[in-house]
Tab-separated table of C-alpha atoms (C1' of nucleotides) in Angstrom:
chain	number	residue	atom	x	y	z
R	1	MET	CA	99.285	130.131	13.144
R	2	PRO	CA	101.743	132.245	14.414
R	3	LYS	CA	101.111	136.146	13.907
R	4	LEU	CA	104.048	137.229	11.602
R	5	PRO	CA	106.733	139.315	12.862
R	6	GLN	CA	108.029	142.110	10.761
R	7	ILE	CA	111.660	141.223	9.666
R	8	SER	CA	114.254	143.650	8.238
R	9	ASP	CA	116.306	143.789	5.366
R	10	ALA	CA	119.268	142.294	7.771
R	11	GLU	CA	117.095	140.027	9.671
R	12	TRP	CA	116.036	138.184	6.152
R	13	ASP	CA	119.933	137.539	5.029
R	14	VAL	CA	119.960	135.838	8.466
R	15	ILE	CA	116.724	133.940	8.159
R	16	LYS	CA	117.558	133.135	4.850
R	17	VAL	CA	120.846	130.844	5.935
R	18	LEU	CA	118.490	129.226	8.643
R	19	TRP	CA	115.919	128.157	6.167
R	20	ASP	CA	118.326	127.013	3.027
R	21	ARG	CA	120.071	124.876	5.968
R	22	GLY	CA	117.209	123.965	8.299
R	23	GLU	CA	119.049	124.863	11.663
R	24	ALA	CA	122.472	126.295	12.192
R	25	GLY	CA	124.580	127.759	14.779
R	26	ALA	CA	125.787	131.168	15.006
R	27	GLN	CA	128.670	130.584	14.129
R	28	GLU	CA	128.115	128.910	11.064
R	29	VAL	CA	125.467	131.719	9.888
R	30	THR	CA	128.358	133.921	10.456
R	31	GLU	CA	130.095	132.051	7.912
R	32	ALA	CA	127.598	131.370	5.465
R	33	LEU	CA	127.202	134.945	5.194
R	34	ALA	CA	130.915	135.941	4.946
R	35	VAL	CA	130.479	136.429	1.750
R	36	GLY	CA	129.318	139.508	0.891
R	37	ARG	CA	127.881	140.845	4.329
R	38	ASN	CA	130.841	141.229	6.518
R	39	TRP	CA	129.713	141.529	9.578
R	40	ARG	CA	131.329	140.369	13.051
R	41	PRO	CA	129.950	137.746	14.698
R	42	GLN	CA	128.351	139.514	17.476
R	43	THR	CA	126.532	141.629	15.084
R	44	VAL	CA	125.020	137.976	13.374
R	45	LYS	CA	124.226	136.995	17.403
R	46	THR	CA	122.315	140.708	18.008
R	47	LEU	CA	120.467	139.297	14.566
R	48	LEU	CA	119.685	135.643	15.512
R	49	ASN	CA	118.952	137.513	19.060
R	50	ARG	CA	116.360	139.742	17.199
R	51	LEU	CA	114.560	137.229	15.378
R	52	VAL	CA	114.351	134.886	18.516
R	53	LYS	CA	112.988	137.786	20.480
R	54	LYS	CA	110.037	138.149	17.622
R	55	GLY	CA	109.209	134.595	17.488
R	56	ALA	CA	110.552	134.332	13.400
R	57	VAL	CA	113.500	131.463	15.185
R	58	ALA	CA	113.692	129.378	17.889
R	59	TYR	CA	117.077	127.555	19.550
R	60	VAL	CA	117.431	124.570	20.996
R	61	GLU	CA	120.628	124.586	23.408
R	62	ASP	CA	123.576	121.951	22.395
R	63	GLY	CA	125.697	122.193	25.184
R	64	ARG	CA	126.793	125.945	25.716
R	65	ARG	CA	125.981	126.793	21.795
R	66	PHE	CA	122.257	127.278	20.622
R	67	ILE	CA	121.074	125.475	17.281
R	68	TYR	CA	118.722	128.106	15.995
R	69	ARG	CA	115.595	127.090	13.635
R	70	PRO	CA	113.003	128.818	11.435
R	71	LYS	CA	109.666	129.434	12.978
R	72	VAL	CA	108.111	130.301	10.713
R	73	SER	CA	108.246	129.436	6.849
R	74	ARG	CA	109.636	131.123	3.977
R	75	ASP	CA	106.710	131.021	2.330
R	76	ALA	CA	104.919	132.538	4.861
R	77	VAL	CA	106.689	135.674	5.285
R	78	ALA	CA	107.084	135.927	1.661
R	79	ARG	CA	103.510	136.501	1.448
R	80	ALA	CA	103.365	138.936	4.087
R	81	GLU	CA	105.963	141.009	2.737
R	82	SER	CA	104.662	141.193	-0.307
R	83	ARG	CA	101.099	142.060	0.202
R	84	SER	CA	102.917	144.709	2.676
R	85	PHE	CA	104.974	145.728	-0.860
R	86	LEU	CA	101.941	146.059	-2.995
R	87	SER	CA	100.278	148.418	-0.617
R	88	ARG	CA	102.585	150.320	-0.505
R	89	VAL	CA	103.967	150.299	-3.699
R	90	PHE	CA	100.791	149.803	-5.906
R	91	ASP	CA	98.159	150.311	-3.573
R	92	GLY	CA	97.200	146.464	-3.449
R	93	ALA	CA	96.575	145.832	-6.827
R	94	VAL	CA	97.792	142.423	-7.872
R	95	THR	CA	97.839	143.420	-11.774
R	96	PRO	CA	99.781	146.358	-11.940
R	97	ALA	CA	102.517	144.904	-9.854
R	98	LEU	CA	103.100	142.035	-12.539
R	99	VAL	CA	102.746	144.336	-15.378
R	100	HIS	CA	105.462	146.649	-13.326
R	101	PHE	CA	107.811	143.362	-13.119
R	102	MET	CA	107.319	141.799	-16.215
R	103	LYS	CA	108.967	145.186	-18.031
R	104	LEU	CA	111.463	144.370	-15.592
R	105	GLY	CA	113.059	142.510	-18.329
R	106	ASN	CA	115.050	139.690	-18.907
R	107	LEU	CA	112.550	137.120	-19.067
R	108	SER	CA	113.876	133.903	-20.998
R	109	LYS	CA	111.577	132.498	-23.149
R	110	ALA	CA	111.081	129.435	-20.699
R	111	ASP	CA	110.252	131.908	-17.872
R	112	ILE	CA	108.002	133.152	-20.054
R	113	GLU	CA	106.274	129.936	-21.272
R	114	GLU	CA	106.008	129.248	-17.560
R	115	LEU	CA	104.699	132.193	-16.150
R	116	LYS	CA	102.260	131.571	-18.735
R	117	ARG	CA	101.425	128.118	-17.452
R	118	THR	CA	101.245	129.000	-13.733
R	119	LEU	CA	98.325	131.434	-15.886
R	120	ASP	CA	96.419	128.622	-17.282
R	121	ARG	CA	96.687	127.262	-13.802
R	122	GLU	CA	95.343	130.129	-11.990
R	123	THR	CA	92.141	130.490	-14.581
R	124	LYS	CA	89.763	128.047	-13.377
R	125	PRO	CA	89.814	127.958	-9.594
J	1	MET	CA	119.138	161.659	-13.051
J	2	PRO	CA	118.165	161.908	-9.320
J	3	LYS	CA	119.667	159.797	-7.269
J	4	LEU	CA	116.000	157.958	-5.625
J	5	PRO	CA	116.222	158.617	-1.828
J	6	GLN	CA	114.828	155.524	0.318
J	7	ILE	CA	111.149	156.759	1.288
J	8	SER	CA	109.398	155.358	4.019
J	9	ASP	CA	106.404	153.513	4.397
J	10	ALA	CA	104.473	157.054	5.931
J	11	GLU	CA	106.018	158.612	3.309
J	12	TRP	CA	104.894	157.151	0.461
J	13	ASP	CA	101.376	157.943	1.552
J	14	VAL	CA	102.085	161.621	1.160
J	15	ILE	CA	103.981	160.916	-1.931
J	16	LYS	CA	101.382	159.499	-3.125
J	17	VAL	CA	98.939	162.481	-3.123
J	18	LEU	CA	101.420	164.509	-4.730
J	19	TRP	CA	101.681	162.119	-7.257
J	20	ASP	CA	97.691	161.846	-7.806
J	21	ARG	CA	97.254	165.933	-7.805
J	22	GLY	CA	100.560	167.312	-9.679
J	23	GLU	CA	100.844	169.676	-6.582
J	24	ALA	CA	99.587	170.054	-3.076
J	25	GLY	CA	99.990	172.263	-0.030
J	26	ALA	CA	100.221	170.455	3.156
J	27	GLN	CA	96.977	171.426	4.183
J	28	GLU	CA	95.330	169.958	1.177
J	29	VAL	CA	97.717	166.458	1.885
J	30	THR	CA	96.550	166.560	5.334
J	31	GLU	CA	92.708	166.302	4.072
J	32	ALA	CA	93.649	163.593	1.433
J	33	LEU	CA	94.816	161.458	4.150
J	34	ALA	CA	92.184	162.379	6.810
J	35	VAL	CA	90.519	158.676	5.658
J	36	GLY	CA	92.568	155.967	6.796
J	37	ARG	CA	95.688	157.572	7.836
J	38	ASN	CA	94.419	159.933	10.589
J	39	TRP	CA	97.066	162.474	10.943
J	40	ARG	CA	97.293	165.652	12.783
J	41	PRO	CA	98.449	168.787	9.923
J	42	GLN	CA	102.016	168.271	12.015
J	43	THR	CA	102.847	165.217	11.428
J	44	VAL	CA	101.719	165.696	7.681
J	45	LYS	CA	104.385	168.772	7.964
J	46	THR	CA	107.285	166.697	9.084
J	47	LEU	CA	106.868	163.760	6.640
J	48	LEU	CA	106.768	166.323	3.557
J	49	ASN	CA	109.784	167.969	5.294
J	50	ARG	CA	111.865	164.825	5.318
J	51	LEU	CA	110.686	163.978	1.552
J	52	VAL	CA	112.201	167.667	0.807
J	53	LYS	CA	115.247	166.935	3.097
J	54	LYS	CA	115.758	163.541	0.977
J	55	GLY	CA	115.394	165.287	-2.310
J	56	ALA	CA	112.052	163.278	-3.417
J	57	VAL	CA	109.900	166.605	-3.049
J	58	ALA	CA	110.230	169.789	-4.235
J	59	TYR	CA	108.440	173.610	-3.113
J	60	VAL	CA	107.672	176.814	-4.090
J	61	GLU	CA	106.317	179.682	-1.513
J	62	ASP	CA	102.592	180.533	-2.245
J	63	GLY	CA	102.322	183.824	-0.127
J	64	ARG	CA	102.960	181.903	3.111
J	65	ARG	CA	101.882	178.402	2.244
J	66	PHE	CA	103.977	176.316	0.560
J	67	ILE	CA	102.957	174.014	-2.329
J	68	TYR	CA	104.722	171.103	-2.476
J	69	ARG	CA	105.408	168.961	-5.646
J	70	PRO	CA	107.144	165.285	-6.655
J	71	LYS	CA	110.630	165.743	-8.008
J	72	VAL	CA	111.057	161.999	-8.604
J	73	SER	CA	108.743	160.074	-10.735
J	74	ARG	CA	106.173	157.580	-9.390
J	75	ASP	CA	107.578	154.852	-11.748
J	76	ALA	CA	111.054	155.743	-10.687
J	77	VAL	CA	110.635	154.967	-7.300
J	78	ALA	CA	108.375	151.904	-7.915
J	79	ARG	CA	111.149	150.637	-9.574
J	80	ALA	CA	113.765	151.317	-7.225
J	81	GLU	CA	111.371	149.546	-4.647
J	82	SER	CA	110.486	146.274	-6.519
J	83	ARG	CA	114.432	145.532	-7.020
J	84	SER	CA	114.925	146.344	-3.288
J	85	PHE	CA	111.758	144.018	-2.549
J	86	LEU	CA	113.257	141.202	-5.069
J	87	SER	CA	116.524	141.267	-3.922
J	88	ARG	CA	115.251	141.176	0.106
J	89	VAL	CA	112.628	138.095	-0.726
J	90	PHE	CA	113.138	136.296	-3.917
J	91	ASP	CA	116.852	136.857	-4.352
J	92	GLY	CA	116.736	139.117	-7.076
J	93	ALA	CA	114.661	136.681	-9.382
J	94	VAL	CA	111.682	138.207	-10.973
J	95	THR	CA	110.284	134.813	-12.610
J	96	PRO	CA	109.795	133.352	-8.525
J	97	ALA	CA	108.294	136.618	-7.539
J	98	LEU	CA	105.674	136.792	-10.755
J	99	VAL	CA	104.481	133.085	-9.523
J	100	HIS	CA	104.175	133.834	-6.324
J	101	PHE	CA	101.891	136.949	-7.401
J	102	MET	CA	99.973	135.360	-9.635
J	103	LYS	CA	99.305	132.513	-6.512
J	104	LEU	CA	98.535	135.126	-4.187
J	105	GLY	CA	94.944	134.767	-5.984
J	106	ASN	CA	91.946	137.100	-7.056
J	107	LEU	CA	92.487	137.365	-10.465
J	108	SER	CA	90.254	137.888	-12.923
J	109	LYS	CA	90.037	136.099	-16.355
J	110	ALA	CA	90.243	139.640	-17.873
J	111	ASP	CA	93.730	140.560	-15.670
J	112	ILE	CA	94.681	137.530	-17.050
J	113	GLU	CA	93.870	137.919	-20.699
J	114	GLU	CA	95.804	141.834	-19.741
J	115	LEU	CA	98.966	139.584	-18.171
J	116	LYS	CA	99.037	136.997	-21.133
J	117	ARG	CA	99.371	140.378	-23.920
J	118	THR	CA	101.911	141.093	-21.730
J	119	LEU	CA	103.831	139.163	-21.540
J	120	ASP	CA	103.466	138.404	-25.509
J	121	ARG	CA	105.054	141.473	-25.919
J	122	GLU	CA	107.943	140.881	-24.117
J	123	THR	CA	108.842	137.978	-25.990
J	124	LYS	CA	110.395	139.358	-28.690
J	125	PRO	CA	111.991	142.741	-27.502
M	1	DC	C1'	93.123	198.011	16.430
M	2	DG	C1'	92.729	193.276	18.209
M	3	DA	C1'	91.788	188.327	18.053
M	4	DG	C1'	91.525	184.423	16.248
M	5	DA	C1'	93.147	181.034	12.955
M	6	DG	C1'	96.444	179.024	9.785
M	7	DT	C1'	101.940	178.790	8.175
M	8	DA	C1'	106.578	177.286	8.487
M	9	DA	C1'	110.425	176.318	11.944
M	10	DC	C1'	112.108	174.254	15.788
M	11	DT	C1'	112.050	170.465	19.144
M	12	DA	C1'	110.863	166.090	21.261
M	13	DC	C1'	110.676	161.483	22.145
M	14	DA	C1'	110.095	156.521	21.947
M	15	DC	C1'	111.037	152.459	18.734
M	16	DT	C1'	113.595	149.861	15.327
M	17	DT	C1'	117.414	148.870	12.825
M	18	DG	C1'	122.612	148.600	11.793
M	19	DT	C1'	126.568	147.402	13.598
M	20	DA	C1'	128.707	146.335	16.729
M	21	DG	C1'	131.678	146.499	22.117
M	22	DT	C1'	132.562	144.185	26.575
M	23	DC	C1'	131.337	140.400	30.689
M	24	DG	C1'	131.320	136.942	32.900
M	25	DG	C1'	131.387	131.954	32.607
M	26	DT	C1'	132.957	127.337	30.534
M	27	DA	C1'	135.529	123.620	27.808
M	28	DG	C1'	139.293	122.044	26.406
M	29	DT	C1'	144.613	122.126	26.557
M	30	DC	C1'	149.399	121.962	28.354
C	1	DG	C1'	145.280	124.195	38.172
C	2	DA	C1'	146.037	127.992	34.902
C	3	DC	C1'	145.311	130.116	30.199
C	4	DT	C1'	143.019	130.960	26.278
C	5	DA	C1'	139.516	130.562	23.350
C	6	DC	C1'	134.747	130.668	22.453
C	7	DC	C1'	129.914	131.580	24.206
C	8	DG	C1'	125.829	133.772	25.480
C	9	DA	C1'	124.019	138.092	28.205
C	10	DC	C1'	123.712	142.810	28.101
C	11	DT	C1'	124.994	147.375	26.647
C	12	DA	C1'	125.956	150.852	22.961
C	13	DC	C1'	124.942	154.118	19.714
C	14	DA	C1'	123.645	156.590	15.677
C	15	DA	C1'	120.558	156.987	12.101
C	16	DG	C1'	115.987	156.642	10.410
C	17	DT	C1'	110.878	156.644	11.516
C	18	DG	C1'	105.930	157.341	13.532
C	19	DT	C1'	103.714	160.332	15.680
C	20	DA	C1'	103.328	164.556	17.497
C	21	DG	C1'	103.723	169.995	20.691
C	22	DT	C1'	105.818	174.540	20.869
C	23	DT	C1'	106.661	178.789	19.405
C	24	DA	C1'	106.654	182.790	16.012
C	25	DC	C1'	105.078	185.260	12.704
C	26	DT	C1'	100.857	187.289	9.851
C	27	DC	C1'	96.766	187.477	7.357
C	28	DT	C1'	91.731	188.072	7.993
C	29	DC	C1'	87.496	189.237	10.273
C	30	DG	C1'	84.843	192.091	12.836
DNA sequence: CGAGAGTAACTACACTTGTAGTCGGTAGTC
DNA sequence: GACTACCGACTACAAGTGTAGTTACTCTCG
C-alpha cells in the first residue's frame, strides 16, 4: 500500500474534486472550485503538482493537457488524518473524541439511530 | 471570549503539559516532554514563546524565570480543532465522522455502553 | 570574589503552505 | 504563415513550523 502523504488544507480541496469525479483536468478542477475558493488557475496547478510530487495523485497526458486522478483512496487518507487528529487532540483515545463530537450537537433522530446501529455492529467482531 | 489561535502540532504537546498541571516553568515542561519528544530546552522555550505571542498562554515572572499558564481552555481549542478537522475531512458532517471513528475500532464493551448513553442523552435536548 | 549553571531574548535556517507570476511551446484561427 | 489562447515548467515570496544556537545576564556555591 502506498505510504500516505501529508495533505494540506488547500490540497484537500483539490483532491476532493478528483475523488468526486474520478479524474479531471486542471481547468475542470479550477472551475469546480470557483465557488468558495476563488483561486487563480496557476494556484490550482501548483497544488495539483504538489499532490503529484507527494504521490497522492497521478496523471496521464491527453494531448498537451494532463488528466489527474487520485492515487490514494479518500478513505485511507481520512483514516490517516483521523488518527493524527486523534493523537494530537485526544491523545489517541477514540471514545472521548466520539463523546466530544456527539456533543458538538445537531444530531437528528435519524442520525442517532444510525449511530446506534453502527455501535451494535461494532459490538461483536 | 478570546479568539482562538491556531496551535501547531508541536505547540499542542507543550500546551497539553500546561493544561495537565495548571501551570509550569519552561524547565518543568521540558522534563515532562523528555519522554517521546526529546526536545532541547531551547526548543521548548521557543514553542512557549510562540504560544504566548499567539495569546494561547500567559506567564508571570517568578524571580528570573517565567511561570506559564494556559489562557485558553483545552475544551475550546479542541472544539475549534474538531470543527476544522470535520470541515476538511468530512465536509463538516458530524455523523459520517462518527461512523468513521467507530469503525476505527478498538471499542470495548464499556465504551460502547457509554457511547450509547451519550447518544440517549443527546436525544431529547 | 570568581566560576559555573541556569534564564530569557534574539537569531537562524530549512521545509511547508498559500497564493500566485512568468516563460517558452503548441494548437487552432484568420 | 502570424496571432492568440492555453498548457505545463519553473520561479517567487511571505508566513508558519520544527528544531535549535548564541548572547547577555544573574543567582548560587565554593
